[in-house]
Coordinates of C-alpha atoms in Angstrom, one line a residue:
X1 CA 234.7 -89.5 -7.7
X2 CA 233.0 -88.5 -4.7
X3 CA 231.0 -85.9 -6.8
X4 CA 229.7 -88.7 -9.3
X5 CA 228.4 -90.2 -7.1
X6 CA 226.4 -87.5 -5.4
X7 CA 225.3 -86.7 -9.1
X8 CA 224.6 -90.4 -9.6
X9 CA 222.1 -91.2 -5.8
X10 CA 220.5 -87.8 -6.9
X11 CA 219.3 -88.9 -10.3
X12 CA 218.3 -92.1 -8.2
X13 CA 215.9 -90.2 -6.4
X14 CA 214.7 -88.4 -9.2
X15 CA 214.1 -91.4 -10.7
X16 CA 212.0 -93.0 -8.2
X17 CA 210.0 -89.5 -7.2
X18 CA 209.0 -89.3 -11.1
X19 CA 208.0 -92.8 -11.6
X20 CA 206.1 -92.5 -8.4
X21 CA 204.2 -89.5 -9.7
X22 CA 203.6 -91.2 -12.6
X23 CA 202.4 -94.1 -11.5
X24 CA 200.2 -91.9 -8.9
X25 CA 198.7 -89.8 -11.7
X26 CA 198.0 -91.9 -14.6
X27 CA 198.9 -95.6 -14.8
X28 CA 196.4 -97.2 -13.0
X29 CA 193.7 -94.4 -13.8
X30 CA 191.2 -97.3 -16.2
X31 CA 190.3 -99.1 -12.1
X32 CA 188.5 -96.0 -11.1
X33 CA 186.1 -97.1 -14.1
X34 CA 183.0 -96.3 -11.3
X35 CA 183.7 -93.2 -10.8
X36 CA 183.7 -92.3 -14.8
X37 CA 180.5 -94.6 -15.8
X38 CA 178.7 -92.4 -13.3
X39 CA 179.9 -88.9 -15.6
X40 CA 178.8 -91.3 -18.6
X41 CA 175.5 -91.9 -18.0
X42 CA 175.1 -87.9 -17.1
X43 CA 176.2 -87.8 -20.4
X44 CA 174.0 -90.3 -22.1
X45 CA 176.0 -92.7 -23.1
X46 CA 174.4 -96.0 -24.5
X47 CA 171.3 -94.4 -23.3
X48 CA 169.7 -95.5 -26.2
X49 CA 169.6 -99.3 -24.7
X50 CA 167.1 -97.5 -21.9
X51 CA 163.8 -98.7 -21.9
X52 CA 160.6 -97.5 -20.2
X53 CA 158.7 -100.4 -18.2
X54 CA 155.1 -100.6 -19.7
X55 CA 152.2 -99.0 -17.4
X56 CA 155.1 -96.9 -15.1
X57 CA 157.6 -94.2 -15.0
X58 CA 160.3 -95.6 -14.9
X59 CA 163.4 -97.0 -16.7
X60 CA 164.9 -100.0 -17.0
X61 CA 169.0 -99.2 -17.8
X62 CA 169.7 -102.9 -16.8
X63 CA 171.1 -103.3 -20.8
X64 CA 173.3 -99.8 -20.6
X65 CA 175.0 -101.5 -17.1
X66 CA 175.7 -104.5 -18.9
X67 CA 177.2 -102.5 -22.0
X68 CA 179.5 -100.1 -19.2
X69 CA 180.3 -103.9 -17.5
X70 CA 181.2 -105.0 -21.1
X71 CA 183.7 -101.6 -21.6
X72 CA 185.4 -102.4 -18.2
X73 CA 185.7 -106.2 -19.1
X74 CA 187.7 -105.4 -22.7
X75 CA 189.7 -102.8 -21.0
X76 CA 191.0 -104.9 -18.1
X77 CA 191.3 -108.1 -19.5
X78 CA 193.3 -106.7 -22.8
X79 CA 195.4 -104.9 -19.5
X80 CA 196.3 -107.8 -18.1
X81 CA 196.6 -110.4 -21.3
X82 CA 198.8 -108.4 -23.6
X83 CA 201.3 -108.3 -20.3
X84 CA 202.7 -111.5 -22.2
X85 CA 203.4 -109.4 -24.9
X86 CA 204.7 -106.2 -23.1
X87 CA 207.1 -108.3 -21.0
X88 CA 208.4 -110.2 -23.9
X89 CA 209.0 -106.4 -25.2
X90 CA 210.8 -105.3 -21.9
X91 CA 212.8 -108.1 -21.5
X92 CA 213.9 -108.0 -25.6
X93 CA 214.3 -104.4 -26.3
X94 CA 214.5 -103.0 -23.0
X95 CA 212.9 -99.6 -21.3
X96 CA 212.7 -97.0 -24.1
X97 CA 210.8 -99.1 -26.5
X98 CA 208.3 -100.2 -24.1
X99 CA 207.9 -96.7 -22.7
X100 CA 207.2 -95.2 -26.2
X101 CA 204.7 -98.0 -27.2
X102 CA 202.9 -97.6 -23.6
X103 CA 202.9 -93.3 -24.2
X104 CA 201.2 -94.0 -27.9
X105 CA 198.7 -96.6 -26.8
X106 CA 197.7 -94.1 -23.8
X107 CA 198.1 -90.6 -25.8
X108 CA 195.4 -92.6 -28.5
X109 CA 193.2 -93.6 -25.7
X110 CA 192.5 -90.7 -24.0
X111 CA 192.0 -88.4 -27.3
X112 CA 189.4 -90.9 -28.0
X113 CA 187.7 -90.6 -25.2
X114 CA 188.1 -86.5 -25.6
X115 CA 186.7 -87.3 -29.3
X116 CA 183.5 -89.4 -28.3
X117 CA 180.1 -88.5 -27.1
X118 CA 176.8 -90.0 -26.5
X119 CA 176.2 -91.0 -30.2
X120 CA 179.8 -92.6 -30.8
X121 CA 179.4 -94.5 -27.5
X122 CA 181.2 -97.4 -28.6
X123 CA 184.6 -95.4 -29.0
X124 CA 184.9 -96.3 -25.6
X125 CA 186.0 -99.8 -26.6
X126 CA 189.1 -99.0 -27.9
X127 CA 190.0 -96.1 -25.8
X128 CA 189.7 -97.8 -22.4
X129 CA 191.5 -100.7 -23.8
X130 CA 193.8 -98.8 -25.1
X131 CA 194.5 -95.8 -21.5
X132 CA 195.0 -99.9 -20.1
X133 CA 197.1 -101.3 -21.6
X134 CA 199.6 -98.3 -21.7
X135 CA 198.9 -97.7 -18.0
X136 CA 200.6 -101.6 -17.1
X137 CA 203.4 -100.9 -19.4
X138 CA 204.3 -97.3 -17.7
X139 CA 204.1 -99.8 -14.0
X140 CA 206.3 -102.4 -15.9
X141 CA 209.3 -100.4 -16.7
X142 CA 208.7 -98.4 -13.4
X143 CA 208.9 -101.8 -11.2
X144 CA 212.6 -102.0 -12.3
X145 CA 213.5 -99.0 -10.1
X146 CA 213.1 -101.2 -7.3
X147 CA 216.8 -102.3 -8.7
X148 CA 218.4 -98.8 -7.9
X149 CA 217.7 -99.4 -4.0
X150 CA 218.4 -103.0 -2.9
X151 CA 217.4 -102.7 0.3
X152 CA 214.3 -101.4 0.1
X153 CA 213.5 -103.6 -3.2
X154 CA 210.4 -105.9 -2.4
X155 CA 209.3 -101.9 -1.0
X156 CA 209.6 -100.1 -3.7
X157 CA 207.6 -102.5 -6.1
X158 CA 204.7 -102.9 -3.6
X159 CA 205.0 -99.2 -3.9
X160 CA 204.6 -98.2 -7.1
X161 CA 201.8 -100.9 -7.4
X162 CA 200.0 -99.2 -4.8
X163 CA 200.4 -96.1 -6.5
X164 CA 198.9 -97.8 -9.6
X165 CA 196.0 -98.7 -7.3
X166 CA 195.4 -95.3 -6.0
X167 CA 195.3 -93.4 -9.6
X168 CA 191.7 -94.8 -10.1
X169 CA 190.9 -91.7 -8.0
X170 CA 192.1 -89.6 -10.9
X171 CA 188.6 -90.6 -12.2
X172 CA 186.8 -89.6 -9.1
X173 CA 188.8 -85.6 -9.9
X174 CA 187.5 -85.7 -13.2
X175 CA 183.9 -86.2 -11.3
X176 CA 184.3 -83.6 -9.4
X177 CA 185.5 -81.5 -12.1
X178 CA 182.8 -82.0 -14.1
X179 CA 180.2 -81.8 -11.4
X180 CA 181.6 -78.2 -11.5
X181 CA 181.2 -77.3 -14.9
X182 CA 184.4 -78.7 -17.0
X183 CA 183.4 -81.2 -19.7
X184 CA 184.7 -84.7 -20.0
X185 CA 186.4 -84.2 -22.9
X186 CA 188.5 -80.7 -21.5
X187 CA 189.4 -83.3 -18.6
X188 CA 190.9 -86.3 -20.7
X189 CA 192.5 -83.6 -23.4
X190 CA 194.4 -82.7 -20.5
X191 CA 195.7 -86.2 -20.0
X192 CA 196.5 -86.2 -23.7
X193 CA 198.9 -83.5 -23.1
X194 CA 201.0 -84.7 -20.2
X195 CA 202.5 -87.6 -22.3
X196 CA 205.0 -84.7 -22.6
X197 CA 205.8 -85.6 -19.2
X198 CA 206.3 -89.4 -19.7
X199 CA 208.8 -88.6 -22.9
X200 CA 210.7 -86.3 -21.1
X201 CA 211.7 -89.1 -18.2
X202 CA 211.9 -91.5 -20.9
X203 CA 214.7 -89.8 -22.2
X204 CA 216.0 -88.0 -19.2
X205 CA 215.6 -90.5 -16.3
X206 CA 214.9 -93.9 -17.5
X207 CA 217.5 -96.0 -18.8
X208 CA 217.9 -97.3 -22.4
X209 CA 217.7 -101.0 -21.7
X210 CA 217.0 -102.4 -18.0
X211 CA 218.3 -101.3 -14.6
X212 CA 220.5 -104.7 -13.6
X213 CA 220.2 -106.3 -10.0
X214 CA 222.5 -106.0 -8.0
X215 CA 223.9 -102.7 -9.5
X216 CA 227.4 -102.4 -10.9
X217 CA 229.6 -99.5 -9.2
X218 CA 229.2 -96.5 -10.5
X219 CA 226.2 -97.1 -12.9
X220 CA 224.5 -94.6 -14.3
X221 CA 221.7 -94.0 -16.7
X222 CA 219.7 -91.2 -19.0
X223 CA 220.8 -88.8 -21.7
X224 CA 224.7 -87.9 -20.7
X225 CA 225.7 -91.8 -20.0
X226 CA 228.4 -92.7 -22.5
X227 CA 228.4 -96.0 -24.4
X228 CA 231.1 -97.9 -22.9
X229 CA 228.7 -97.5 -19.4
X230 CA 225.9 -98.7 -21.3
X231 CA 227.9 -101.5 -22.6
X232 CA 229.6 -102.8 -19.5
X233 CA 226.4 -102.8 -17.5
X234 CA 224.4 -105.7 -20.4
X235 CA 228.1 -107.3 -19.5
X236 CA 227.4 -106.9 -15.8
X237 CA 223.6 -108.5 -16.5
X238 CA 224.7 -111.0 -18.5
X239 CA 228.1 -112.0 -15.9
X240 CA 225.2 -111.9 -13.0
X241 CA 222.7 -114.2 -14.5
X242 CA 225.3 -117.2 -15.2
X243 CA 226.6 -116.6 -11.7
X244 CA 223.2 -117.3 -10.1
X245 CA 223.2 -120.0 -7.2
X246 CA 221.5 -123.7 -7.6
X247 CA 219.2 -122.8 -5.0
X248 CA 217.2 -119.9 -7.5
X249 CA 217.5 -122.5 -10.4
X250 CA 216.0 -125.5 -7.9
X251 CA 213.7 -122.7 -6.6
X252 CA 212.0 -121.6 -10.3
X253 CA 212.3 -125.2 -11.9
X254 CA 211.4 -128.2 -9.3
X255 CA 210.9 -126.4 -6.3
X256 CA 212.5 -129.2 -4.6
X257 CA 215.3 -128.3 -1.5
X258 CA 218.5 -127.5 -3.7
X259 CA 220.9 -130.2 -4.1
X260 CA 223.9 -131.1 -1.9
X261 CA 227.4 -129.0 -2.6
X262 CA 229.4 -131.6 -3.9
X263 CA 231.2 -131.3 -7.3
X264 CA 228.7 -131.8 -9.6
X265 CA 226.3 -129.7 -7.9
X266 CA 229.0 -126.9 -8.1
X267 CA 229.1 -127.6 -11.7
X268 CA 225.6 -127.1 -12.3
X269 CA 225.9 -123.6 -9.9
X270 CA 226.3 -121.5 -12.9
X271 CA 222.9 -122.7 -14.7
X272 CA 220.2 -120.5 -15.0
X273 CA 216.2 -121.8 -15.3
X274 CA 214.9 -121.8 -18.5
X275 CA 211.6 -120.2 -19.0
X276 CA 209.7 -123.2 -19.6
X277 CA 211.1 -124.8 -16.2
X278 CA 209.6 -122.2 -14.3
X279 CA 206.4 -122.2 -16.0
X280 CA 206.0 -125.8 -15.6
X281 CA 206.9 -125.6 -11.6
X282 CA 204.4 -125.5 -9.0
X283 CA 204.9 -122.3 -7.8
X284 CA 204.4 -120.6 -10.9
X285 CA 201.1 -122.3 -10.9
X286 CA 199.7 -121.7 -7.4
X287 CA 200.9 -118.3 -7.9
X288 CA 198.5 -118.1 -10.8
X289 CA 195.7 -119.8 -9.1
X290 CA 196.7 -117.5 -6.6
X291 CA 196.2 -114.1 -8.6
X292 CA 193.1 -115.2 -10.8
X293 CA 191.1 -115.9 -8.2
X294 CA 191.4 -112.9 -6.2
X295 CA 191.7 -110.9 -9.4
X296 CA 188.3 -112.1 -10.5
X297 CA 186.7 -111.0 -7.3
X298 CA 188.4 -107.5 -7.5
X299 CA 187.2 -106.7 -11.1
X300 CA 183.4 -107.8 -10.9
X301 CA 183.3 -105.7 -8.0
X302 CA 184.4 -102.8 -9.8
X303 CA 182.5 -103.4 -13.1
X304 CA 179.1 -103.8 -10.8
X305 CA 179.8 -101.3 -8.1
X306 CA 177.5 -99.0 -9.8
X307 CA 174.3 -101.4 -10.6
X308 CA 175.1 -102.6 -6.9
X309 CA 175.0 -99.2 -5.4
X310 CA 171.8 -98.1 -7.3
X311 CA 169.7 -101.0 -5.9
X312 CA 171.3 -101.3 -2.8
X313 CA 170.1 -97.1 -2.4
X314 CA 166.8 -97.6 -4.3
X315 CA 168.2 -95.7 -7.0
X316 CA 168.7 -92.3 -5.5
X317 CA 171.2 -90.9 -7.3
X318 CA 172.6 -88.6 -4.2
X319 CA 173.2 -91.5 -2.1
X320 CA 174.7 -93.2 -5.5
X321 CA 176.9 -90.4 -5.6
X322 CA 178.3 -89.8 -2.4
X323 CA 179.1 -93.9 -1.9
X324 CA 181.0 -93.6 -5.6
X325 CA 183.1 -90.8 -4.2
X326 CA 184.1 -92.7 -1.2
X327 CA 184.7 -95.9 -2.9
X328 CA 186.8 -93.7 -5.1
X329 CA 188.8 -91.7 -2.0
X330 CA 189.5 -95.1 -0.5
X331 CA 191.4 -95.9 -3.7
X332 CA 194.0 -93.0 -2.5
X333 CA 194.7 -95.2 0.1
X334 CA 196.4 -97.8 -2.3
X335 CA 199.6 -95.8 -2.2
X336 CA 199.7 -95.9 1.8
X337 CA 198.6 -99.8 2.1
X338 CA 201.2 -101.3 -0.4
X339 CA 204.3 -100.2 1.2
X340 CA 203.2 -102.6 4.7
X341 CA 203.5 -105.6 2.4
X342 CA 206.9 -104.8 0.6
X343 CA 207.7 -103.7 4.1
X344 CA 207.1 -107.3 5.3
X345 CA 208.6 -109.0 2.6
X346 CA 211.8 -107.1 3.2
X347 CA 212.1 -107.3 7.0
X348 CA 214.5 -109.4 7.3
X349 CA 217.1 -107.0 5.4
X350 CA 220.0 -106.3 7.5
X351 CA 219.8 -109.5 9.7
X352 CA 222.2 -111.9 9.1
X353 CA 221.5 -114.8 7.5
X354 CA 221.0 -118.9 8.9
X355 CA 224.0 -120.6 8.3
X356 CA 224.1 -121.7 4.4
X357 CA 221.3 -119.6 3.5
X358 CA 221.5 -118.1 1.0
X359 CA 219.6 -114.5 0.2
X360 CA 216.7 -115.9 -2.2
X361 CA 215.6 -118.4 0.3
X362 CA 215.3 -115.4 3.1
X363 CA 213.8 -113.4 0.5
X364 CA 211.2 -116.4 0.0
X365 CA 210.9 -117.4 3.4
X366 CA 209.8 -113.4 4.2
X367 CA 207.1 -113.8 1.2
X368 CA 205.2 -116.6 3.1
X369 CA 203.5 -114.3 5.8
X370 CA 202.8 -111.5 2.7
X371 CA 200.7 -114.3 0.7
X372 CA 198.6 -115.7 3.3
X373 CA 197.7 -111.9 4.7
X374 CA 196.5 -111.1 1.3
X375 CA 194.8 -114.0 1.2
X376 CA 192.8 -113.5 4.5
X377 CA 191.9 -110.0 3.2
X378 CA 190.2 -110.9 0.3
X379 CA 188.6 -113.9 2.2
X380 CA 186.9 -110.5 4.6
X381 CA 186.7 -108.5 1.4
X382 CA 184.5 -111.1 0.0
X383 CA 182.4 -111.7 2.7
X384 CA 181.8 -108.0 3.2
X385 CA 181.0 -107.4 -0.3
X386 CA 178.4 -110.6 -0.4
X387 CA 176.3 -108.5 2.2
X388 CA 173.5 -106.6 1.5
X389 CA 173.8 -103.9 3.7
X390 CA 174.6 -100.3 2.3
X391 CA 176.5 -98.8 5.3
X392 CA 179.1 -102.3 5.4
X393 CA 179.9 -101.2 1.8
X394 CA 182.5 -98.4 3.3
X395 CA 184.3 -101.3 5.5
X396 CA 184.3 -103.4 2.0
X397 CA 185.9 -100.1 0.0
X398 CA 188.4 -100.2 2.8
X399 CA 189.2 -104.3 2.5
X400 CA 189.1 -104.3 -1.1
X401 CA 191.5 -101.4 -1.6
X402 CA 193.7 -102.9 1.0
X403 CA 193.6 -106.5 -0.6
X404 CA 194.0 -105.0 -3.8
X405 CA 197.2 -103.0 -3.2
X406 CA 199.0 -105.9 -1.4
X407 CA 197.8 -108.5 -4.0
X408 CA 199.3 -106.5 -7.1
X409 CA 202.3 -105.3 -5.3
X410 CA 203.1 -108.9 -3.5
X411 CA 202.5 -110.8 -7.4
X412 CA 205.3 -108.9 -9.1
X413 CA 207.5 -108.9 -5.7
X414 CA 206.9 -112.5 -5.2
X415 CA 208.3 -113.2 -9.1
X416 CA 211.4 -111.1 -8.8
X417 CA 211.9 -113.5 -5.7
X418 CA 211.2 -117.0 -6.8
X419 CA 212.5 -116.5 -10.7
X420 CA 215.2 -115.9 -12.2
X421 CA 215.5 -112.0 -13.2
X422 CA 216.1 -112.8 -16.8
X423 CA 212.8 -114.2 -17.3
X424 CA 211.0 -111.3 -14.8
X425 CA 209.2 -109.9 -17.5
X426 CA 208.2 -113.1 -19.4
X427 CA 206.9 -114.6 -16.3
X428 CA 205.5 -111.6 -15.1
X429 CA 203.2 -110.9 -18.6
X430 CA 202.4 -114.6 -18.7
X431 CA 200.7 -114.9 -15.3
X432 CA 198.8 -111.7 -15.9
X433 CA 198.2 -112.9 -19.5
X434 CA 196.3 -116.1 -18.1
X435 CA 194.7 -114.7 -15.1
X436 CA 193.2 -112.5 -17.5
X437 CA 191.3 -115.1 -19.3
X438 CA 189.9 -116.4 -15.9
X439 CA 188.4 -112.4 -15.4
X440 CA 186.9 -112.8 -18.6
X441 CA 184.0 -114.8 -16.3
X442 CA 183.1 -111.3 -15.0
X443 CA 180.8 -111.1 -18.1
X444 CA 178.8 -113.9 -18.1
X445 CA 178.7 -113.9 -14.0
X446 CA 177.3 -110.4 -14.1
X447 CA 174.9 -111.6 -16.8
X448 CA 173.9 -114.1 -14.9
X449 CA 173.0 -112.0 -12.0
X450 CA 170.7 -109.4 -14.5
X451 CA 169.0 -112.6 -15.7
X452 CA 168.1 -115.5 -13.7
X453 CA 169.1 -114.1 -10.6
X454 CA 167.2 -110.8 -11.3
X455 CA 169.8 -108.5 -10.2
X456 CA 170.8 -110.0 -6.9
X457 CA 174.3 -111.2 -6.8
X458 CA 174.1 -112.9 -3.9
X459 CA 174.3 -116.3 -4.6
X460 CA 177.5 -115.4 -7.4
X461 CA 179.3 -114.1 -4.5
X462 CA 178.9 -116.8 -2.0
X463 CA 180.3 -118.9 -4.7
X464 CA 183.2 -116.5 -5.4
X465 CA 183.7 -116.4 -1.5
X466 CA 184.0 -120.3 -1.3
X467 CA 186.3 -119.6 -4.6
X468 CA 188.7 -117.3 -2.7
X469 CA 189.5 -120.2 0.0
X470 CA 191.6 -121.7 -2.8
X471 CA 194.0 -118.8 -2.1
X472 CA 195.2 -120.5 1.0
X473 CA 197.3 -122.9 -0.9
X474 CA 200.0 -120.9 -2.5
X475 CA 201.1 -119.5 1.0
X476 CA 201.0 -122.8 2.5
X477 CA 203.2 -124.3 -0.1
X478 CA 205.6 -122.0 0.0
X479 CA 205.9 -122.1 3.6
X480 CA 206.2 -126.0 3.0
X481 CA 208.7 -125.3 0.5
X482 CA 211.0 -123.2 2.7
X483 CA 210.7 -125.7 5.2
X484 CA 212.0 -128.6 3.5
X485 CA 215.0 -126.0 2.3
X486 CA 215.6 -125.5 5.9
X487 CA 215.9 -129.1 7.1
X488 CA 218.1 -130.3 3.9
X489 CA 220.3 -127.4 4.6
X490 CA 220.5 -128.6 8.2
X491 CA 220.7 -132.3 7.5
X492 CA 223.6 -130.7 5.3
X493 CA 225.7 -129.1 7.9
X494 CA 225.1 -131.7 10.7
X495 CA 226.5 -134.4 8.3
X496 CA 229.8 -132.6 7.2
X497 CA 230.3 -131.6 11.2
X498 CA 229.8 -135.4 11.8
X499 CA 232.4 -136.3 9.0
X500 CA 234.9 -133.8 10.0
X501 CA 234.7 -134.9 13.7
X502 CA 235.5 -138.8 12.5
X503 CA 238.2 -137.3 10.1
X504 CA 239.4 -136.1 13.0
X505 CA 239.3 -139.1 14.8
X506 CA 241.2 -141.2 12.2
X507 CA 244.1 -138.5 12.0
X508 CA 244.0 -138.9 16.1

């Protein structure tokens, strides 16, 4: 017995050291978009949109930016709207079949970038989309590791989605690479080739359907797990999820203190959520005003890093190039920053609980500093990035990549806390879904800024800045929220001591 389970904690670790690597190394790769538009326009794409200004020498590209902007705005809006999709997927037929639809979608995107060239520019359409969309669906199944370590859960997400974060610097290496000879299309063939890689754990360590929370004794996953395993752990999920407490099903549907302990409420105990409850309760909605916003500053940052750079350097390609390869080192950094905000979402593992508390309402209470921290760094973020001033831009790299890995780490962590785990991947691909439609106003604001404002943003991100205050609210209401939990549950215990002390009295 003792050796199964040796055999079972190492496959554990195996499990979470792959999917780290793999999140490392490819998932998140489209967000280093910067780095690759600057290897794109060495290689003439949409170069054809470059004019010459009458009576000069020089060249007005301002309509090959907006084309690159337009690339990066398909690719990350189809990344996060078709997460409704991909959760519905995960949560209805489970790991594998996400995992092979996320290793098609990225194998076809990166041949299609190794298959385009300056004259079939607009192949870049699909094949970012495409290296996108299977890059969020590698994170997806990856996030339910998280499960195999219940300690360290809120960790371990924040984890891999700072690890997500950081693989935009795989575009900064294929920079490099090809600064030293080695074509674009040598460098994303590779990539093609190391979906070998993502089958192989697929099948080896990645489990057939989900990885339950809490974990069953003894459970175990991968190619040697026999069926009756298999079977009794979708009986363990299924046992768990009609055993969850009134608290989570007050929590995702009203978010109103959970009702006394009396009979009836000890009937309604072993009800679960529905979906449509906790779409419809205010949490799920300041969480989504929440993301958008933040996630609308983050991606018209990144789409117009590179017009910003060239006029904030007066177009000197050197100076370009060495602020493009810092912005992309800093996005290394991703996989060091996230693990602080799982780290203080889950500080408060191991201490023993208030009286009547249950674990959901610690787990929510801890989640109130990790939202208003990541929404005071991209409050500074913004306000670093709305100055003019090329030397602040390596304190704004620094913020953004920061904000960033706390803000995708601390949404998917915040969801596995406030909802019930049967709709994780539902709510998960919905809010991403619709914050995705809000990005979609990266276009036209980055339009706006090569038109009337003639190529100064300044104005569009004092607006944006004024935007981000909105962020405040989701932390404060759910420090409001936990609150009110707090006092009912007091108000709780101080009236049944006061009963039981007259009961007492009357026997006397």
């Amino acid at each position: 017995m003792q050796r199964y389970k040796v055999g079972t904690g190492l496959r554990y670790r195996l499990t979470l050291a792959s999917g780290m690597l793999e999140c490392l190394c490819f998932a998140g790769v489209v967000f280093g978009f910067a780095s690759l538009v600057f290897v794109l326009k060495e290689d003439g794409y949409f170069s054809q949109l470059c004019v010459t200004v009458p009576g000069t020498n020089s060249t007005d590209c301002s309509r090959q930016d907006e084309q690159f902007s337009l690339v990066f705005t398909v690719a990350s809006f189809l990344n996060n709207f078709l997460s409704l999709v991909n959760g519905y997927l995960f949560d209805r037929f489970g790991t594998m079949v996400t995992r092979l639809l996320g290793i098609s979608l990225y194998t076809v995107g990166t041949i299609l970038v190794a298959l385009s060239s300056a004259a079939f520019s607009e192949l870049l359409f699909p094949a970012l989309s495409c290296i996108a969309v299977g890059g969020i669906l590698l994170l997806l199944t990856n996030m339910q590791v998280g499960n195999l370590f219940a300690a360290h859960r809120s960790t371990i997400i924040t984890l891999y989605n700072g690890a997500f974060d950081s693989s935009a610097a795989v575009f900064l290496i294929i920079k490099v690479l090809f600064e030293q000879g080695i074509s674009l299309h040598s460098s994303f063939l590779v990539l093609s080739f190391c979906s070998i890689i993502h089958l192989l754990r697929t099948f080896l360590l990645m489990p057939r359907t989900h990885i339950p929370y809490t974990l069953p004794q003894g459970y175990t996953y991968g190619l040697n797990c026999e069926k009756a395993n298999t079977y009794n752990v979708e009986q363990f999920e299924g046992t768990r999820e009609g055993a969850m407490t009134l608290s989570q099903e007050s929590c995702g549907r009203d978010n109103v203190p959970p009702a006394p302990e009396d009979g009836t409420g000890a009937q309604d105990s072993g009800k679960v959520a529905s979906f449509r409850s906790c779409v419809l309760s205010w949490f799920f909605l300041w969480h989504l005003v929440w993301l958008s916003i933040m996630q609308l500053r983050h991606y018209l940052f990144i789409g117009t890093l590179n017009p910003m750079l060239n006029r904030l350097a007066n177009n000197d390609p050197n100076l370009v190039s060495q602020y493009t390869n810092a912005f992309a080192m800093t996005q290394l950094c991703g996989v060091l920053c996230a693990p602080w905000n799982g780290l203080i979402m889950d500080r408060h593992k191991g201490k023993p609980l208030a009286p009547g508390e249950t674990e959901q309402e610690a787990d929510l209470r801890s989640s109130c500093l990790s939202l208003f921290l990541t929404s005071l760094q991209c409050l500074l973020f913004s306000v670093c990035a709305s100055v003019s001033f090329l030397p602040l831009q390596y304190l704004t790299f620094i913020l953004q990549v920061l904000n960033r890995s706390f803000l995708y780490g601390g949404n998917a962590a915040f969801i596995s806390i406030a909802f019930p785990a049967c709709h994780f991947g539902k709510l998960y691909g919905l809010v991403m879904s619709m914050s995705a439609i809000v990005s979609l106003l990266q276009y036209p604001c980055f339009a706006l800024v090569k038109g009337a404002l003639g190529g100064d943003p300044f104005y569009v991100d004092i607006a944006l800045t004024i935007l981000t205050l909105l962020v405040f609210i989701h932390p404060v209401y759910v420090f409001i929220h936990c609150r009110k939990v707090a006092r009912h549950r007091d108000g709780n215990a101080h009236t049944e001591v006061t009963n039981g002390s007259k009961m007492a009295e009357a026997k006397l």
